[in-house]
mmCIF file of the C-alpha atoms, coordinates in Angstrom:
data_MODEL
# 
_entry.id   MODEL 
# 
loop_
_atom_site.group_PDB 
_atom_site.id 
_atom_site.type_symbol 
_atom_site.label_atom_id 
_atom_site.label_alt_id 
_atom_site.label_comp_id 
_atom_site.label_asym_id 
_atom_site.label_entity_id 
_atom_site.label_seq_id 
_atom_site.pdbx_PDB_ins_code 
_atom_site.Cartn_x 
_atom_site.Cartn_y 
_atom_site.Cartn_z 
_atom_site.occupancy 
_atom_site.B_iso_or_equiv 
_atom_site.pdbx_formal_charge 
_atom_site.auth_seq_id 
_atom_site.auth_comp_id 
_atom_site.auth_asym_id 
_atom_site.auth_atom_id 
_atom_site.pdbx_PDB_model_num 
ATOM 1   C CA . LEU A 1 1   ? 0.162   0.081  0.107   1.00 0.00 ? 1   LEU A CA 1 
ATOM 2   C CA . GLY A 1 2   ? 3.088   2.476  0.734   1.00 0.00 ? 2   GLY A CA 1 
ATOM 3   C CA . ALA A 1 3   ? 4.709   1.602  -2.254  1.00 0.00 ? 3   ALA A CA 1 
ATOM 4   C CA . LEU A 1 4   ? 1.533   2.210  -4.396  1.00 0.00 ? 4   LEU A CA 1 
ATOM 5   C CA . GLY A 1 5   ? 1.074   5.783  -2.516  1.00 0.00 ? 5   GLY A CA 1 
ATOM 6   C CA . LEU A 1 6   ? 4.762   6.484  -3.335  1.00 0.00 ? 6   LEU A CA 1 
ATOM 7   C CA . LEU A 1 7   ? 4.172   5.287  -6.954  1.00 0.00 ? 7   LEU A CA 1 
ATOM 8   C CA . GLY A 1 8   ? 0.997   7.755  -6.971  1.00 0.00 ? 8   GLY A CA 1 
ATOM 9   C CA . ILE A 1 9   ? 3.008   10.614 -5.551  1.00 0.00 ? 9   ILE A CA 1 
ATOM 10  C CA . GLY A 1 10  ? 5.820   10.068 -8.171  1.00 0.00 ? 10  GLY A CA 1 
ATOM 11  C CA . VAL A 1 11  ? 3.428   9.808  -10.948 1.00 0.00 ? 11  VAL A CA 1 
ATOM 12  C CA . GLY A 1 12  ? 1.663   13.222 -9.825  1.00 0.00 ? 12  GLY A CA 1 
ATOM 13  C CA . LEU A 1 13  ? 4.838   15.063 -9.562  1.00 0.00 ? 13  LEU A CA 1 
ATOM 14  C CA . ALA A 1 14  ? 6.036   13.928 -12.985 1.00 0.00 ? 14  ALA A CA 1 
ATOM 15  C CA . LEU A 1 15  ? 2.851   15.045 -14.392 1.00 0.00 ? 15  LEU A CA 1 
ATOM 16  C CA . ALA A 1 16  ? 2.900   18.202 -12.552 1.00 0.00 ? 16  ALA A CA 1 
ATOM 17  C CA . TYR A 1 17  ? 6.721   18.996 -13.723 1.00 0.00 ? 17  TYR A CA 1 
ATOM 18  C CA . ARG A 1 18  ? 5.412   18.031 -17.267 1.00 0.00 ? 18  ARG A CA 1 
ATOM 19  C CA . LEU A 1 19  ? 2.418   20.705 -17.053 1.00 0.00 ? 19  LEU A CA 1 
ATOM 20  C CA . ARG A 1 20  ? 4.140   23.409 -14.923 1.00 0.00 ? 20  ARG A CA 1 
ATOM 21  C CA . PRO A 1 21  ? 7.741   22.814 -14.632 1.00 0.00 ? 21  PRO A CA 1 
ATOM 22  C CA . ASP A 1 22  ? 8.516   26.634 -13.118 1.00 0.00 ? 22  ASP A CA 1 
ATOM 23  C CA . PHE A 1 23  ? 5.794   25.984 -10.460 1.00 0.00 ? 23  PHE A CA 1 
ATOM 24  C CA . VAL A 1 24  ? 7.334   22.686 -9.338  1.00 0.00 ? 24  VAL A CA 1 
ATOM 25  C CA . ARG A 1 25  ? 10.786  24.125 -9.209  1.00 0.00 ? 25  ARG A CA 1 
ATOM 26  C CA . ARG A 1 26  ? 9.713   26.866 -7.046  1.00 0.00 ? 26  ARG A CA 1 
ATOM 27  C CA . THR A 1 27  ? 7.639   24.734 -4.795  1.00 0.00 ? 27  THR A CA 1 
ATOM 28  C CA . VAL A 1 28  ? 10.599  22.078 -4.394  1.00 0.00 ? 28  VAL A CA 1 
ATOM 29  C CA . ALA A 1 29  ? 12.972  25.131 -3.619  1.00 0.00 ? 29  ALA A CA 1 
ATOM 30  C CA . ARG A 1 30  ? 10.576  26.406 -0.965  1.00 0.00 ? 30  ARG A CA 1 
ATOM 31  C CA . ALA A 1 31  ? 10.108  22.743 0.587   1.00 0.00 ? 31  ALA A CA 1 
ATOM 32  C CA . LEU A 1 32  ? 13.886  22.393 0.811   1.00 0.00 ? 32  LEU A CA 1 
ATOM 33  C CA . GLN A 1 33  ? 14.277  25.701 2.369   1.00 0.00 ? 33  GLN A CA 1 
ATOM 34  C CA . GLY A 1 34  ? 12.014  24.529 5.158   1.00 0.00 ? 34  GLY A CA 1 
ATOM 35  C CA . LEU A 1 35  ? 14.073  21.448 5.658   1.00 0.00 ? 35  LEU A CA 1 
ATOM 36  C CA . ALA A 1 36  ? 17.460  23.577 5.682   1.00 0.00 ? 36  ALA A CA 1 
ATOM 37  C CA . ILE A 1 37  ? 17.372  23.581 9.427   1.00 0.00 ? 37  ILE A CA 1 
ATOM 38  C CA . LEU A 1 38  ? 17.921  20.001 9.573   1.00 0.00 ? 38  LEU A CA 1 
ATOM 39  C CA . ARG A 1 39  ? 21.423  20.419 7.980   1.00 0.00 ? 39  ARG A CA 1 
ATOM 40  C CA . THR A 1 40  ? 22.474  21.809 11.305  1.00 0.00 ? 40  THR A CA 1 
ATOM 41  C CA . PRO A 1 41  ? 21.320  19.297 14.015  1.00 0.00 ? 41  PRO A CA 1 
ATOM 42  C CA . THR A 1 42  ? 22.703  21.450 17.000  1.00 0.00 ? 42  THR A CA 1 
ATOM 43  C CA . GLN A 1 43  ? 20.898  24.724 15.690  1.00 0.00 ? 43  GLN A CA 1 
ATOM 44  C CA . TYR A 1 44  ? 17.759  22.368 15.249  1.00 0.00 ? 44  TYR A CA 1 
ATOM 45  C CA . LEU A 1 45  ? 18.224  21.131 18.874  1.00 0.00 ? 45  LEU A CA 1 
ATOM 46  C CA . VAL A 1 46  ? 18.158  24.590 20.263  1.00 0.00 ? 46  VAL A CA 1 
ATOM 47  C CA . ALA A 1 47  ? 16.229  26.762 18.000  1.00 0.00 ? 47  ALA A CA 1 
ATOM 48  C CA . VAL A 1 48  ? 13.188  24.484 16.853  1.00 0.00 ? 48  VAL A CA 1 
ATOM 49  C CA . LEU A 1 49  ? 12.839  21.337 18.964  1.00 0.00 ? 49  LEU A CA 1 
ATOM 50  C CA . PRO A 1 50  ? 12.043  23.258 22.345  1.00 0.00 ? 50  PRO A CA 1 
ATOM 51  C CA . TYR A 1 51  ? 9.202   24.880 20.779  1.00 0.00 ? 51  TYR A CA 1 
ATOM 52  C CA . GLN A 1 52  ? 7.960   21.777 18.815  1.00 0.00 ? 52  GLN A CA 1 
ATOM 53  C CA . LEU A 1 53  ? 7.846   19.928 22.048  1.00 0.00 ? 53  LEU A CA 1 
ATOM 54  C CA . ALA A 1 54  ? 6.215   22.538 23.745  1.00 0.00 ? 54  ALA A CA 1 
ATOM 55  C CA . ALA A 1 55  ? 3.481   22.637 21.013  1.00 0.00 ? 55  ALA A CA 1 
ATOM 56  C CA . TRP A 1 56  ? 2.864   18.841 21.663  1.00 0.00 ? 56  TRP A CA 1 
ATOM 57  C CA . VAL A 1 57  ? 2.531   19.223 25.519  1.00 0.00 ? 57  VAL A CA 1 
ATOM 58  C CA . ALA A 1 58  ? 0.179   22.177 24.878  1.00 0.00 ? 58  ALA A CA 1 
ATOM 59  C CA . ARG A 1 59  ? -1.806  19.980 22.392  1.00 0.00 ? 59  ARG A CA 1 
ATOM 60  C CA . ILE A 1 60  ? -1.925  17.083 24.896  1.00 0.00 ? 60  ILE A CA 1 
ATOM 61  C CA . GLY A 1 61  ? -2.809  19.279 27.744  1.00 0.00 ? 61  GLY A CA 1 
ATOM 62  C CA . VAL A 1 62  ? -5.855  20.634 25.727  1.00 0.00 ? 62  VAL A CA 1 
ATOM 63  C CA . VAL A 1 63  ? -7.170  17.481 24.749  1.00 0.00 ? 63  VAL A CA 1 
ATOM 64  C CA . PHE A 1 64  ? -6.578  16.020 28.316  1.00 0.00 ? 64  PHE A CA 1 
ATOM 65  C CA . LEU A 1 65  ? -8.862  19.055 29.663  1.00 0.00 ? 65  LEU A CA 1 
ATOM 66  C CA . VAL A 1 66  ? -11.374 18.598 26.747  1.00 0.00 ? 66  VAL A CA 1 
ATOM 67  C CA . LEU A 1 67  ? -11.534 14.921 27.997  1.00 0.00 ? 67  LEU A CA 1 
ATOM 68  C CA . SER A 1 68  ? -12.450 15.870 31.484  1.00 0.00 ? 68  SER A CA 1 
ATOM 69  C CA . ALA A 1 69  ? -14.916 18.798 30.330  1.00 0.00 ? 69  ALA A CA 1 
ATOM 70  C CA . PHE A 1 70  ? -16.958 15.743 28.654  1.00 0.00 ? 70  PHE A CA 1 
ATOM 71  C CA . ASN A 1 71  ? -16.774 13.689 31.750  1.00 0.00 ? 71  ASN A CA 1 
ATOM 72  C CA . ILE A 1 72  ? -14.387 11.251 29.902  1.00 0.00 ? 72  ILE A CA 1 
ATOM 73  C CA . GLU A 1 73  ? -11.887 9.499  32.437  1.00 0.00 ? 73  GLU A CA 1 
ATOM 74  C CA . ALA A 1 74  ? -8.704  11.403 31.199  1.00 0.00 ? 74  ALA A CA 1 
ATOM 75  C CA . SER A 1 75  ? -5.433  10.198 31.359  1.00 0.00 ? 75  SER A CA 1 
ATOM 76  C CA . VAL A 1 76  ? -1.977  11.263 29.577  1.00 0.00 ? 76  VAL A CA 1 
ATOM 77  C CA . THR A 1 77  ? -1.850  8.118  27.518  1.00 0.00 ? 77  THR A CA 1 
ATOM 78  C CA . MET A 1 78  ? -5.430  8.689  26.309  1.00 0.00 ? 78  MET A CA 1 
ATOM 79  C CA . ALA A 1 79  ? -4.790  12.348 25.626  1.00 0.00 ? 79  ALA A CA 1 
ATOM 80  C CA . VAL A 1 80  ? -1.612  11.322 23.595  1.00 0.00 ? 80  VAL A CA 1 
ATOM 81  C CA . LEU A 1 81  ? -3.629  8.720  21.637  1.00 0.00 ? 81  LEU A CA 1 
ATOM 82  C CA . VAL A 1 82  ? -6.093  11.098 20.609  1.00 0.00 ? 82  VAL A CA 1 
ATOM 83  C CA . VAL A 1 83  ? -3.639  13.692 19.827  1.00 0.00 ? 83  VAL A CA 1 
ATOM 84  C CA . VAL A 1 84  ? -1.773  11.214 17.415  1.00 0.00 ? 84  VAL A CA 1 
ATOM 85  C CA . LEU A 1 85  ? -4.831  10.071 15.849  1.00 0.00 ? 85  LEU A CA 1 
ATOM 86  C CA . SER A 1 86  ? -6.298  13.594 15.189  1.00 0.00 ? 86  SER A CA 1 
ATOM 87  C CA . GLY A 1 87  ? -2.937  14.395 13.358  1.00 0.00 ? 87  GLY A CA 1 
ATOM 88  C CA . ALA A 1 88  ? -3.378  11.170 11.283  1.00 0.00 ? 88  ALA A CA 1 
ATOM 89  C CA . ALA A 1 89  ? -6.824  12.396 10.432  1.00 0.00 ? 89  ALA A CA 1 
ATOM 90  C CA . THR A 1 90  ? -5.339  15.402 8.448   1.00 0.00 ? 90  THR A CA 1 
ATOM 91  C CA . ALA A 1 91  ? -3.723  13.050 6.315   1.00 0.00 ? 91  ALA A CA 1 
ATOM 92  C CA . THR A 1 92  ? -7.194  12.750 4.609   1.00 0.00 ? 92  THR A CA 1 
ATOM 93  C CA . PRO A 1 93  ? -8.271  15.081 1.769   1.00 0.00 ? 93  PRO A CA 1 
ATOM 94  C CA . LEU A 1 94  ? -10.841 16.524 3.724   1.00 0.00 ? 94  LEU A CA 1 
ATOM 95  C CA . PRO A 1 95  ? -11.002 20.009 5.084   1.00 0.00 ? 95  PRO A CA 1 
ATOM 96  C CA . GLY A 1 96  ? -9.681  19.605 8.660   1.00 0.00 ? 96  GLY A CA 1 
ATOM 97  C CA . GLY A 1 97  ? -10.041 15.701 8.439   1.00 0.00 ? 97  GLY A CA 1 
ATOM 98  C CA . ALA A 1 98  ? -13.662 16.267 9.104   1.00 0.00 ? 98  ALA A CA 1 
ATOM 99  C CA . GLY A 1 99  ? -15.300 13.007 9.652   1.00 0.00 ? 99  GLY A CA 1 
ATOM 100 C CA . THR A 1 100 ? -12.066 10.745 9.634   1.00 0.00 ? 100 THR A CA 1 
ATOM 101 C CA . GLN A 1 101 ? -11.424 12.756 13.064  1.00 0.00 ? 101 GLN A CA 1 
ATOM 102 C CA . GLN A 1 102 ? -14.567 11.602 14.485  1.00 0.00 ? 102 GLN A CA 1 
ATOM 103 C CA . VAL A 1 103 ? -13.853 8.014  13.444  1.00 0.00 ? 103 VAL A CA 1 
ATOM 104 C CA . LEU A 1 104 ? -10.458 7.970  14.830  1.00 0.00 ? 104 LEU A CA 1 
ATOM 105 C CA . ALA A 1 105 ? -11.517 9.651  18.140  1.00 0.00 ? 105 ALA A CA 1 
ATOM 106 C CA . THR A 1 106 ? -14.291 6.879  18.478  1.00 0.00 ? 106 THR A CA 1 
ATOM 107 C CA . TYR A 1 107 ? -11.597 4.144  17.916  1.00 0.00 ? 107 TYR A CA 1 
ATOM 108 C CA . ALA A 1 108 ? -9.302  5.870  20.337  1.00 0.00 ? 108 ALA A CA 1 
ATOM 109 C CA . LEU A 1 109 ? -11.721 5.905  23.096  1.00 0.00 ? 109 LEU A CA 1 
ATOM 110 C CA . TYR A 1 110 ? -13.082 2.542  22.206  1.00 0.00 ? 110 TYR A CA 1 
ATOM 111 C CA . GLY A 1 111 ? -14.116 0.643  25.387  1.00 0.00 ? 111 GLY A CA 1 
ATOM 112 C CA . ALA A 1 112 ? -13.841 4.005  27.477  1.00 0.00 ? 112 ALA A CA 1 
ATOM 113 C CA . VAL A 1 113 ? -16.881 5.674  26.374  1.00 0.00 ? 113 VAL A CA 1 
ATOM 114 C CA . SER A 1 114 ? -20.113 5.065  23.907  1.00 0.00 ? 114 SER A CA 1 
ATOM 115 C CA . ALA A 1 115 ? -19.592 5.676  20.348  1.00 0.00 ? 115 ALA A CA 1 
ATOM 116 C CA . ALA A 1 116 ? -21.981 8.612  20.647  1.00 0.00 ? 116 ALA A CA 1 
ATOM 117 C CA . THR A 1 117 ? -19.864 10.358 23.385  1.00 0.00 ? 117 THR A CA 1 
ATOM 118 C CA . ALA A 1 118 ? -16.670 9.932  21.474  1.00 0.00 ? 118 ALA A CA 1 
ATOM 119 C CA . VAL A 1 119 ? -18.243 11.427 18.300  1.00 0.00 ? 119 VAL A CA 1 
ATOM 120 C CA . SER A 1 120 ? -19.562 14.431 20.445  1.00 0.00 ? 120 SER A CA 1 
ATOM 121 C CA . PHE A 1 121 ? -16.226 15.021 22.139  1.00 0.00 ? 121 PHE A CA 1 
ATOM 122 C CA . SER A 1 122 ? -14.562 15.000 18.750  1.00 0.00 ? 122 SER A CA 1 
ATOM 123 C CA . VAL A 1 123 ? -17.001 17.317 17.067  1.00 0.00 ? 123 VAL A CA 1 
ATOM 124 C CA . GLY A 1 124 ? -16.723 19.590 20.284  1.00 0.00 ? 124 GLY A CA 1 
ATOM 125 C CA . MET A 1 125 ? -12.997 19.467 20.243  1.00 0.00 ? 125 MET A CA 1 
ATOM 126 C CA . GLN A 1 126 ? -12.700 20.437 16.631  1.00 0.00 ? 126 GLN A CA 1 
ATOM 127 C CA . LEU A 1 127 ? -15.310 22.976 16.663  1.00 0.00 ? 127 LEU A CA 1 
ATOM 128 C CA . GLY A 1 128 ? -13.684 24.495 20.016  1.00 0.00 ? 128 GLY A CA 1 
ATOM 129 C CA . VAL A 1 129 ? -10.140 24.413 18.267  1.00 0.00 ? 129 VAL A CA 1 
ATOM 130 C CA . THR A 1 130 ? -11.402 26.202 15.227  1.00 0.00 ? 130 THR A CA 1 
ATOM 131 C CA . VAL A 1 131 ? -12.991 29.001 16.960  1.00 0.00 ? 131 VAL A CA 1 
ATOM 132 C CA . VAL A 1 132 ? -10.027 29.676 19.123  1.00 0.00 ? 132 VAL A CA 1 
ATOM 133 C CA . ASN A 1 133 ? -7.843  29.212 15.835  1.00 0.00 ? 133 ASN A CA 1 
ATOM 134 C CA . THR A 1 134 ? -9.952  31.876 14.096  1.00 0.00 ? 134 THR A CA 1 
ATOM 135 C CA . ALA A 1 135 ? -10.187 34.345 16.746  1.00 0.00 ? 135 ALA A CA 1 
ATOM 136 C CA . VAL A 1 136 ? -6.312  34.112 17.130  1.00 0.00 ? 136 VAL A CA 1 
ATOM 137 C CA . GLY A 1 137 ? -5.854  34.648 13.491  1.00 0.00 ? 137 GLY A CA 1 
ATOM 138 C CA . LEU A 1 138 ? -8.190  37.550 13.342  1.00 0.00 ? 138 LEU A CA 1 
ATOM 139 C CA . VAL A 1 139 ? -6.440  39.185 16.428  1.00 0.00 ? 139 VAL A CA 1 
ATOM 140 C CA . THR A 1 140 ? -3.403  38.643 14.780  1.00 0.00 ? 140 THR A CA 1 
ATOM 141 C CA . LEU A 1 141 ? -4.246  40.474 11.342  1.00 0.00 ? 141 LEU A CA 1 
ATOM 142 C CA . MET A 1 142 ? -5.863  43.277 13.483  1.00 0.00 ? 142 MET A CA 1 
ATOM 143 C CA . ILE A 1 143 ? -2.308  43.763 15.122  1.00 0.00 ? 143 ILE A CA 1 
ATOM 144 C CA . LEU A 1 144 ? -0.546  43.152 11.810  1.00 0.00 ? 144 LEU A CA 1 
ATOM 145 C CA . PHE A 1 145 ? -2.529  45.894 10.139  1.00 0.00 ? 145 PHE A CA 1 
ATOM 146 C CA . ARG A 1 146 ? -2.648  48.038 12.978  1.00 0.00 ? 146 ARG A CA 1 
ATOM 147 C CA . THR A 1 147 ? -6.686  48.292 13.428  1.00 0.00 ? 147 THR A CA 1 
ATOM 148 C CA . LEU A 1 148 ? -9.423  47.576 15.888  1.00 0.00 ? 148 LEU A CA 1 
ATOM 149 C CA . ARG A 1 149 ? -11.765 46.881 13.081  1.00 0.00 ? 149 ARG A CA 1 
ATOM 150 C CA . PRO A 1 150 ? -11.794 43.114 11.878  1.00 0.00 ? 150 PRO A CA 1 
ATOM 151 C CA . ARG A 1 151 ? -13.038 43.915 8.242   1.00 0.00 ? 151 ARG A CA 1 
ATOM 152 C CA . VAL A 1 152 ? -10.334 46.326 7.843   1.00 0.00 ? 152 VAL A CA 1 
ATOM 153 C CA . ALA A 1 153 ? -7.782  43.471 8.769   1.00 0.00 ? 153 ALA A CA 1 
ATOM 154 C CA . LEU A 1 154 ? -9.401  40.937 6.491   1.00 0.00 ? 154 LEU A CA 1 
ATOM 155 C CA . ALA A 1 155 ? -9.584  43.658 3.771   1.00 0.00 ? 155 ALA A CA 1 
ATOM 156 C CA . GLY A 1 156 ? -5.863  44.110 4.035   1.00 0.00 ? 156 GLY A CA 1 
ATOM 157 C CA . THR A 1 157 ? -5.215  40.657 3.943   1.00 0.00 ? 157 THR A CA 1 
ATOM 158 C CA . ARG A 1 158 ? -7.235  40.131 0.514   1.00 0.00 ? 158 ARG A CA 1 
ATOM 159 C CA . ALA A 1 159 ? -5.226  43.177 -0.892  1.00 0.00 ? 159 ALA A CA 1 
ATOM 160 C CA . LEU A 1 160 ? -1.895  41.635 0.341   1.00 0.00 ? 160 LEU A CA 1 
ATOM 161 C CA . VAL A 1 161 ? -3.044  38.081 -1.179  1.00 0.00 ? 161 VAL A CA 1 
ATOM 162 C CA . ALA A 1 162 ? -4.071  39.945 -4.403  1.00 0.00 ? 162 ALA A CA 1 
ATOM 163 C CA . ARG A 1 163 ? -0.639  41.568 -4.660  1.00 0.00 ? 163 ARG A CA 1 
ATOM 164 C CA . SER A 1 164 ? 1.438   38.414 -4.133  1.00 0.00 ? 164 SER A CA 1 
ATOM 165 C CA . GLN A 1 165 ? -0.641  36.613 -6.648  1.00 0.00 ? 165 GLN A CA 1 
ATOM 166 C CA . ARG A 1 166 ? -0.071  39.298 -9.330  1.00 0.00 ? 166 ARG A CA 1 
ATOM 167 C CA . ALA A 1 167 ? 3.571   39.283 -8.407  1.00 0.00 ? 167 ALA A CA 1 
ATOM 168 C CA . GLY A 1 168 ? 3.804   35.425 -8.864  1.00 0.00 ? 168 GLY A CA 1 
ATOM 169 C CA . ASP A 1 169 ? 1.895   35.605 -11.964 1.00 0.00 ? 169 ASP A CA 1 
ATOM 170 C CA . GLU A 1 170 ? 4.543   38.167 -13.449 1.00 0.00 ? 170 GLU A CA 1 
ATOM 171 C CA . ARG A 1 171 ? 7.476   35.722 -12.627 1.00 0.00 ? 171 ARG A CA 1 
# 
């Protein structure tokens, strides 16, 4: 199955390169730029790893608290399992892993709670995380564009994206 997946990715990349070689070159260059930190393991250990670990601890903590809020017997092991399976759900080509996340949460909580409780937990957590992420993103845009009006921040974002797309088309 993995070999078929790799073959599909290879065929897809070859087709994309044939149709839009410049786009593929730029995308690969950006991807390699993102991996550049791995060339210096010491720098990675100092500058990146602590933040990644803190992010994982925060995610596990949030899941632990949401499990408790849904009156599900929470443990660190259960929270880790839910975080890992929720991450796996994002591998599906659905927005936010919708549906897949609920199935995997039901699997993770199998035996601990009913399927209905597991699905409600997953939907509630996904909705809560989406609301918080949207609010934080909007506040960040308002700070970036130095305004207290959300509509002005969103308009500034649209203008910035349009400018960026025009610049990309000109290349």
